[in-house]
CSV table of C-alpha atoms in Angstrom, one decimal:
chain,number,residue,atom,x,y,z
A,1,UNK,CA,-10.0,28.0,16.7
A,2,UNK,CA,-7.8,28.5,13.6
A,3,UNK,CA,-7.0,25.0,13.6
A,4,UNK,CA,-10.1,23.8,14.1
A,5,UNK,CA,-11.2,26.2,10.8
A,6,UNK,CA,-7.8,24.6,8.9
A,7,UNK,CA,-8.9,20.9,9.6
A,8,UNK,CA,-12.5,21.0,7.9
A,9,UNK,CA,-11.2,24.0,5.5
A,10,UNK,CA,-7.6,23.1,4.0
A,11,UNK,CA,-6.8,19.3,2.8
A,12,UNK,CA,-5.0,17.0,4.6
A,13,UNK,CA,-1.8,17.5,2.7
A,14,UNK,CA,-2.3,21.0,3.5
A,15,UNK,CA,-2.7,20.9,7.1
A,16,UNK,CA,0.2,18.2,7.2
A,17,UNK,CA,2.0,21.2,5.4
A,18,UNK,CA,1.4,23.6,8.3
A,19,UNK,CA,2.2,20.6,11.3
A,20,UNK,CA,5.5,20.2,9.5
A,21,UNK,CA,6.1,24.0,9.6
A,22,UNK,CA,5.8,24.1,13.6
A,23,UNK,CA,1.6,23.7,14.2
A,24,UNK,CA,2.2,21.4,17.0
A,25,UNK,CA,-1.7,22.1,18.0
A,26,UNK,CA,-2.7,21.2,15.2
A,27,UNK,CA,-0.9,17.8,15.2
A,28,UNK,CA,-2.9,16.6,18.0
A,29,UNK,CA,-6.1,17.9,16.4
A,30,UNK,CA,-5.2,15.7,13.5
A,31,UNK,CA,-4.1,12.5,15.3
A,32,UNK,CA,-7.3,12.7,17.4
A,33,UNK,CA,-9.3,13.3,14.4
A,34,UNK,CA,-8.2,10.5,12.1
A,35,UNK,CA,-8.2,7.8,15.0
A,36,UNK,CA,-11.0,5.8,12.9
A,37,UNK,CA,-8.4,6.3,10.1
A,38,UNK,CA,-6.0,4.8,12.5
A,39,UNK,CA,-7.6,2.0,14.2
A,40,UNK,CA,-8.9,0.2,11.0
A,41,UNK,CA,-5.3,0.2,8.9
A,42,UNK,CA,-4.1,-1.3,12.2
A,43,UNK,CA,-7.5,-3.7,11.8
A,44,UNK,CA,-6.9,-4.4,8.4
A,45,UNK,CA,-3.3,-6.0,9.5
A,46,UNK,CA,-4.4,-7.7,12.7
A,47,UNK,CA,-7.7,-9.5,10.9
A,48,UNK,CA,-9.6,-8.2,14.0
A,49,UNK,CA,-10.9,-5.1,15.7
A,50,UNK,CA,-9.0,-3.0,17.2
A,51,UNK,CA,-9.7,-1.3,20.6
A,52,UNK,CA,-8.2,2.4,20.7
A,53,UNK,CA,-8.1,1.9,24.4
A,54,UNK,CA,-7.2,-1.4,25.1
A,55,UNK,CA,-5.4,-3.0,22.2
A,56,UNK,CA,-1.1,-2.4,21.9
A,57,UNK,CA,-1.3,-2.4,18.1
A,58,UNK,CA,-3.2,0.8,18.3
A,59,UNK,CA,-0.4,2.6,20.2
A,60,UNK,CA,1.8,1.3,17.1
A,61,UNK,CA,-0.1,2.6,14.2
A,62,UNK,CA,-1.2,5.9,16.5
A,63,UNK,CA,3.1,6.2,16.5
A,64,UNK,CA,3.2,5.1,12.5
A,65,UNK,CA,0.8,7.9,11.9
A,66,UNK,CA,2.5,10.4,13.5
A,67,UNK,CA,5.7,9.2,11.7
A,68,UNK,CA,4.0,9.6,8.1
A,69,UNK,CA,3.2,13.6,9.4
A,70,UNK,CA,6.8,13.8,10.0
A,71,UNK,CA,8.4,12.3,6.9
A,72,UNK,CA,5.6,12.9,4.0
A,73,UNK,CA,6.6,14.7,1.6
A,74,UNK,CA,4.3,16.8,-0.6
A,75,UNK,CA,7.1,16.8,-3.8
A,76,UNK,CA,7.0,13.3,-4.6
A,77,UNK,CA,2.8,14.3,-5.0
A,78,UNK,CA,1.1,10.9,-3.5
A,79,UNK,CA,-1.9,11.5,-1.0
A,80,UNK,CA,-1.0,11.9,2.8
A,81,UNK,CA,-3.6,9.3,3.7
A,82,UNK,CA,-2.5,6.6,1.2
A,83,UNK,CA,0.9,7.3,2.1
A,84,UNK,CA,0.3,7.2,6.4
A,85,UNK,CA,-2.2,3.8,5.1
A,86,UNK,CA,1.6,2.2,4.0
A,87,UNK,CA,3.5,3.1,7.1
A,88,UNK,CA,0.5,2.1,9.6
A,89,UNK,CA,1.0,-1.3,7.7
A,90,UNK,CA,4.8,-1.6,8.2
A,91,UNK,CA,5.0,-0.8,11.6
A,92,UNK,CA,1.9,-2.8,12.9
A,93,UNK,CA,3.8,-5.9,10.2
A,94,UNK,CA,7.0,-5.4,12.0
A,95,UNK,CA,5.4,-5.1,15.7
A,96,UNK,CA,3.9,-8.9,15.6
A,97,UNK,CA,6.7,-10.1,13.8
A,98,UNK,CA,8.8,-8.9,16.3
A,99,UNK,CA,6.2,-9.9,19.1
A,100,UNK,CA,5.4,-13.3,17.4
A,101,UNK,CA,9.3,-13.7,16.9
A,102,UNK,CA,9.7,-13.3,21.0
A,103,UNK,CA,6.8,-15.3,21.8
A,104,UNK,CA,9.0,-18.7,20.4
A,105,UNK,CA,11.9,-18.0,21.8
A,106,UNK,CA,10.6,-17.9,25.3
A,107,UNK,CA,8.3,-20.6,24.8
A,108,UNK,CA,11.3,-22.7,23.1
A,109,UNK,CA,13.4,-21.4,26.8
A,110,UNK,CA,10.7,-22.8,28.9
A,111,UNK,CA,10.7,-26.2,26.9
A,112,UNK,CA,14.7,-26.7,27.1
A,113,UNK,CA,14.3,-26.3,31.1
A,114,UNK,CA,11.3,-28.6,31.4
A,115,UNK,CA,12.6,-31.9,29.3
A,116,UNK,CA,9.4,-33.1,30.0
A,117,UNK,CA,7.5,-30.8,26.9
A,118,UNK,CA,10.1,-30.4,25.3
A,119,UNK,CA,9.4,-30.4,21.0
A,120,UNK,CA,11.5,-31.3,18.2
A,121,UNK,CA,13.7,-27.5,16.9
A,122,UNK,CA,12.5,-29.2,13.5
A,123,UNK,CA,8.4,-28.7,14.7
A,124,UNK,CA,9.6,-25.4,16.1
A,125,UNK,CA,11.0,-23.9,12.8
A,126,UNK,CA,8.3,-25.1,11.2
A,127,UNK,CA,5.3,-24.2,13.2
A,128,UNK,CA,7.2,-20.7,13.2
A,129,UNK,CA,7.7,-20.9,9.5
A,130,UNK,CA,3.8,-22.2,8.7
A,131,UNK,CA,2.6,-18.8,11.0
A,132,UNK,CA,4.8,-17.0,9.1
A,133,UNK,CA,3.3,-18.2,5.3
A,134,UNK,CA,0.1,-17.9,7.0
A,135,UNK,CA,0.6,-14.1,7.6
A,136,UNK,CA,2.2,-13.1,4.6
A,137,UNK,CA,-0.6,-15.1,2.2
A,138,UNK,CA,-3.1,-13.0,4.4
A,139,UNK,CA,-1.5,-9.7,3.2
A,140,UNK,CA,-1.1,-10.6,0.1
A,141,UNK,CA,-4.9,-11.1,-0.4
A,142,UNK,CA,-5.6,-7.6,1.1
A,143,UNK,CA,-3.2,-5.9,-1.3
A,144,UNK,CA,-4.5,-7.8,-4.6
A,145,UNK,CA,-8.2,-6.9,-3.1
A,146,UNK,CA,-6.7,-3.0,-2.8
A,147,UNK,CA,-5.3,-3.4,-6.3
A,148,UNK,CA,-8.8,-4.8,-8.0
A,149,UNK,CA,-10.4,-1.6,-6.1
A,150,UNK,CA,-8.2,0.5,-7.6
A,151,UNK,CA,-8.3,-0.8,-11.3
A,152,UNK,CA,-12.2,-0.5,-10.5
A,153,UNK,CA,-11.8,3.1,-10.0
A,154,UNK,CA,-10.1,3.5,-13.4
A,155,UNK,CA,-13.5,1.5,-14.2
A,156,UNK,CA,-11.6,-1.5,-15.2
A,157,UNK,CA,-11.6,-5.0,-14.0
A,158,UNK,CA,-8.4,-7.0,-13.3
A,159,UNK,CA,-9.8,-9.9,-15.4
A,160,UNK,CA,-9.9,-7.1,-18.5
A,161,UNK,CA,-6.4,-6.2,-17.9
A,162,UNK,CA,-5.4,-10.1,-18.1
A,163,UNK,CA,-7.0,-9.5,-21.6
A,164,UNK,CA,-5.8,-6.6,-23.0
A,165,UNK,CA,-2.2,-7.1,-21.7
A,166,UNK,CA,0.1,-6.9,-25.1
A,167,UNK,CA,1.2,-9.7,-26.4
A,168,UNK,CA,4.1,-8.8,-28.1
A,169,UNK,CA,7.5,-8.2,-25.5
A,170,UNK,CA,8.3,-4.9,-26.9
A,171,UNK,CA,4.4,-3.5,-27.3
A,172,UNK,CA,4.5,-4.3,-23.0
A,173,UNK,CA,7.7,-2.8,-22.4
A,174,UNK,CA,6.4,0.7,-24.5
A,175,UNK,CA,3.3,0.7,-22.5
A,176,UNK,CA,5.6,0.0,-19.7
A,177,UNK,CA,7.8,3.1,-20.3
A,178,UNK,CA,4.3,5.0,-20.9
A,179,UNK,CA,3.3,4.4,-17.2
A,180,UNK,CA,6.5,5.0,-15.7
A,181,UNK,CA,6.6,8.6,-17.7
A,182,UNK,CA,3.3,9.2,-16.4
A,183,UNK,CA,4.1,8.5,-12.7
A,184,UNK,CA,7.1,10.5,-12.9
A,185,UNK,CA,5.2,13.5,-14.7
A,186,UNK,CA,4.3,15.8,-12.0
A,187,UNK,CA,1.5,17.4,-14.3
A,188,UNK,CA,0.3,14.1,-16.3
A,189,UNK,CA,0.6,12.4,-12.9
A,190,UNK,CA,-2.1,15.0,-11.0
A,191,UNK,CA,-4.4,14.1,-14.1
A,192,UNK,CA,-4.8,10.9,-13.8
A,193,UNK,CA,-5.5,10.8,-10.6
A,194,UNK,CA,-7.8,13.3,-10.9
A,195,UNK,CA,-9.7,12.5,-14.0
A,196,UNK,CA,-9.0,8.3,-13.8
A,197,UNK,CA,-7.5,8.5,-17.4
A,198,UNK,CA,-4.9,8.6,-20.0
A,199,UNK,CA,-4.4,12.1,-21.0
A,200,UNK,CA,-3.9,11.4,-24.4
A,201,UNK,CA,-3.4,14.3,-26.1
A,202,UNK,CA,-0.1,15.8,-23.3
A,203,UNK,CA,0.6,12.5,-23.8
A,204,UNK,CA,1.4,12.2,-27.3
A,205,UNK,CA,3.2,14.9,-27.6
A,206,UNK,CA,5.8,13.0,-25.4
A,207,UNK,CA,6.0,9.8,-26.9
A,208,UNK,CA,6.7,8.1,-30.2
A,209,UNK,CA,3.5,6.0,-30.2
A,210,UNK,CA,0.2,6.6,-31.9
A,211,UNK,CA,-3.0,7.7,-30.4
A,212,UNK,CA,-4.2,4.4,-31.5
A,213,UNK,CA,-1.9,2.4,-29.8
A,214,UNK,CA,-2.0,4.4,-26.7
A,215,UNK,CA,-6.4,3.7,-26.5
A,216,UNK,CA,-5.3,0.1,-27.1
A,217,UNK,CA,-3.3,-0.2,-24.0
A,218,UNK,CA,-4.7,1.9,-22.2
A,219,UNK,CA,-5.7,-0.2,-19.5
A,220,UNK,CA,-2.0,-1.6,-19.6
A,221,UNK,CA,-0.9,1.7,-19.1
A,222,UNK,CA,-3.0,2.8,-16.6
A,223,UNK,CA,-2.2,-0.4,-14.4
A,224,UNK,CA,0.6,0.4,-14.2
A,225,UNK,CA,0.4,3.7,-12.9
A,226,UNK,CA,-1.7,2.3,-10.4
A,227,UNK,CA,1.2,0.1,-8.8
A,228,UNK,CA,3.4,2.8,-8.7
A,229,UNK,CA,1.1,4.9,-7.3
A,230,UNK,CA,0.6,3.1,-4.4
A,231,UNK,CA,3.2,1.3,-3.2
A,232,UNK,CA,2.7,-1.9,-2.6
A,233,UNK,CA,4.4,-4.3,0.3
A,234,UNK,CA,4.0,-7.6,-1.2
A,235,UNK,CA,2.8,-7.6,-4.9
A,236,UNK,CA,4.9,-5.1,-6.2
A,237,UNK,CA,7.8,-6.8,-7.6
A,238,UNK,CA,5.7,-9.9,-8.5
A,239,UNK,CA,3.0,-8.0,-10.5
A,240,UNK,CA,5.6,-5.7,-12.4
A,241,UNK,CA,7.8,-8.6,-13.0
A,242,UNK,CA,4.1,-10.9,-14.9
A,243,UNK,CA,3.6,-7.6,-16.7
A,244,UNK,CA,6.5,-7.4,-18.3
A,245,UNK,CA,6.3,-11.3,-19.2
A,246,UNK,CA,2.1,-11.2,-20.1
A,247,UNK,CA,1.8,-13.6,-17.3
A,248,UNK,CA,-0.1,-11.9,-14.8
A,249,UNK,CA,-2.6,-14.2,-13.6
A,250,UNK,CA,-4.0,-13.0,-9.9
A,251,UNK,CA,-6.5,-15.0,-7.6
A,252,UNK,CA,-8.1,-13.2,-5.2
A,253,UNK,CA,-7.8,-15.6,-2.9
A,254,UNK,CA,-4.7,-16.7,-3.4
């Protein structure tokens, strides 16, 4: 009954808190509880729906989830559910890379003992490598479509970013500096998050810019928060590295 109370009471990063400290009842409260949670990360991966009862990649991300109880950490301050989101993705990634990875090599076995279908090992590597493009350009599009709905929920657009981004080299790597400070804040960091903005006057007492020059790249700033926030499989390297240049140009359906 207590843990019943603490699931619709405490937060989640609470009652992970608790599991971690030896609530093993509770554990199994949570996992059945956030199995809608579960089955739609493992969705968003496999493009289709997932069947809790029928479907392998469930049992994956049901394990990932349980995993992301187990290793989350409530120091480095990002939310238990964004953070379980990230390792559902991995695992599920990993499982039909794996599986796709063992489904060639037993179809390129059955082809070397019947000559008869045997295919070229050049339209093998390349039908592997074309699945593989295929996958990877998939997630790429859901992580740019989770990074526009975040910038949205500063209540900014990614096409206002490409905008405002600075110019000037050294103006992008000062607003650069400004986001890393803030992710690494543990006190700035809880207010943005909370309030969706720059808190500008903590914030100038721990940098050498101006008020001024912090409104004007604010949106700068705050993107890049965002990425570091949330951790991002594919994009993150490629959007940090156009930031720093000013050549971030993003198509949704790239």
């Amino acid at each position: 009954m207590k843990a019943q109370i603490a699931i619709q009471d405490d937060s989640i990063e609470a009652i992970v808190c608790q599991i971690q400290a030896g609530n093993k009842p509770l554990q199994h409260k949570l996992l059945q509880a956030y199995k809608p949670f579960i089955a739609k990360c493992t969705s968003e991966v496999c493009k289709r729906y997932i069947d809790p009862y029928k479907d392998d990649e469930f049992s994956i991300g049901l394990f990932a989830f349980y995993e992301a109880i187990n290793y989350y950490s409530l120091e480095k301050g990002k939310s238990f559910l964004a953070f379980a989101r990230l390792i559902i993705h991995r695992k599920t990634i990993d499982y039909i890379r794996k599986q796709s990875k063992h489904t060639k090599v037993s179809s390129l076995d059955d082809l070397v003992n019947d000559q008869e279908k045997m295919e070229s090992p050049f339209e093998i590597v390349a039908t592997s490598r074309a699945f593989q493009l295929e996958q990877d350009t998939w997630h790429r599009k859901q992580e740019i479509n989770h990074f526009c709905e975040q910038l949205l929920a500063y209540k900014f657009s990614l096409q206002e970013l490409i905008q405002v981004a600075p110019k000037h080299k050294d103006a992008r790597r000062s607003a650069m500096e400004i986001g890393y400070l803030l992710y690494n804040d543990d006190s700035l960091k809880w207010y943005v998050r909370q309030k969706k903005q720059l808190p500008m006057k903590l914030l100038a007492q721990k940098v050498r810019v101006s008020k001024k020059t912090l409104e004007r790249n604010r949106k700068y700033i705050l993107a890049i928060f965002i990425i570091l926030d949330n951790d991002f499989l594919y994009l993150s390297e490629y959007i940090i590295a156009n930031l720093q240049t000013g050549d971030l140009c993003m198509d949704k359906n790239m």
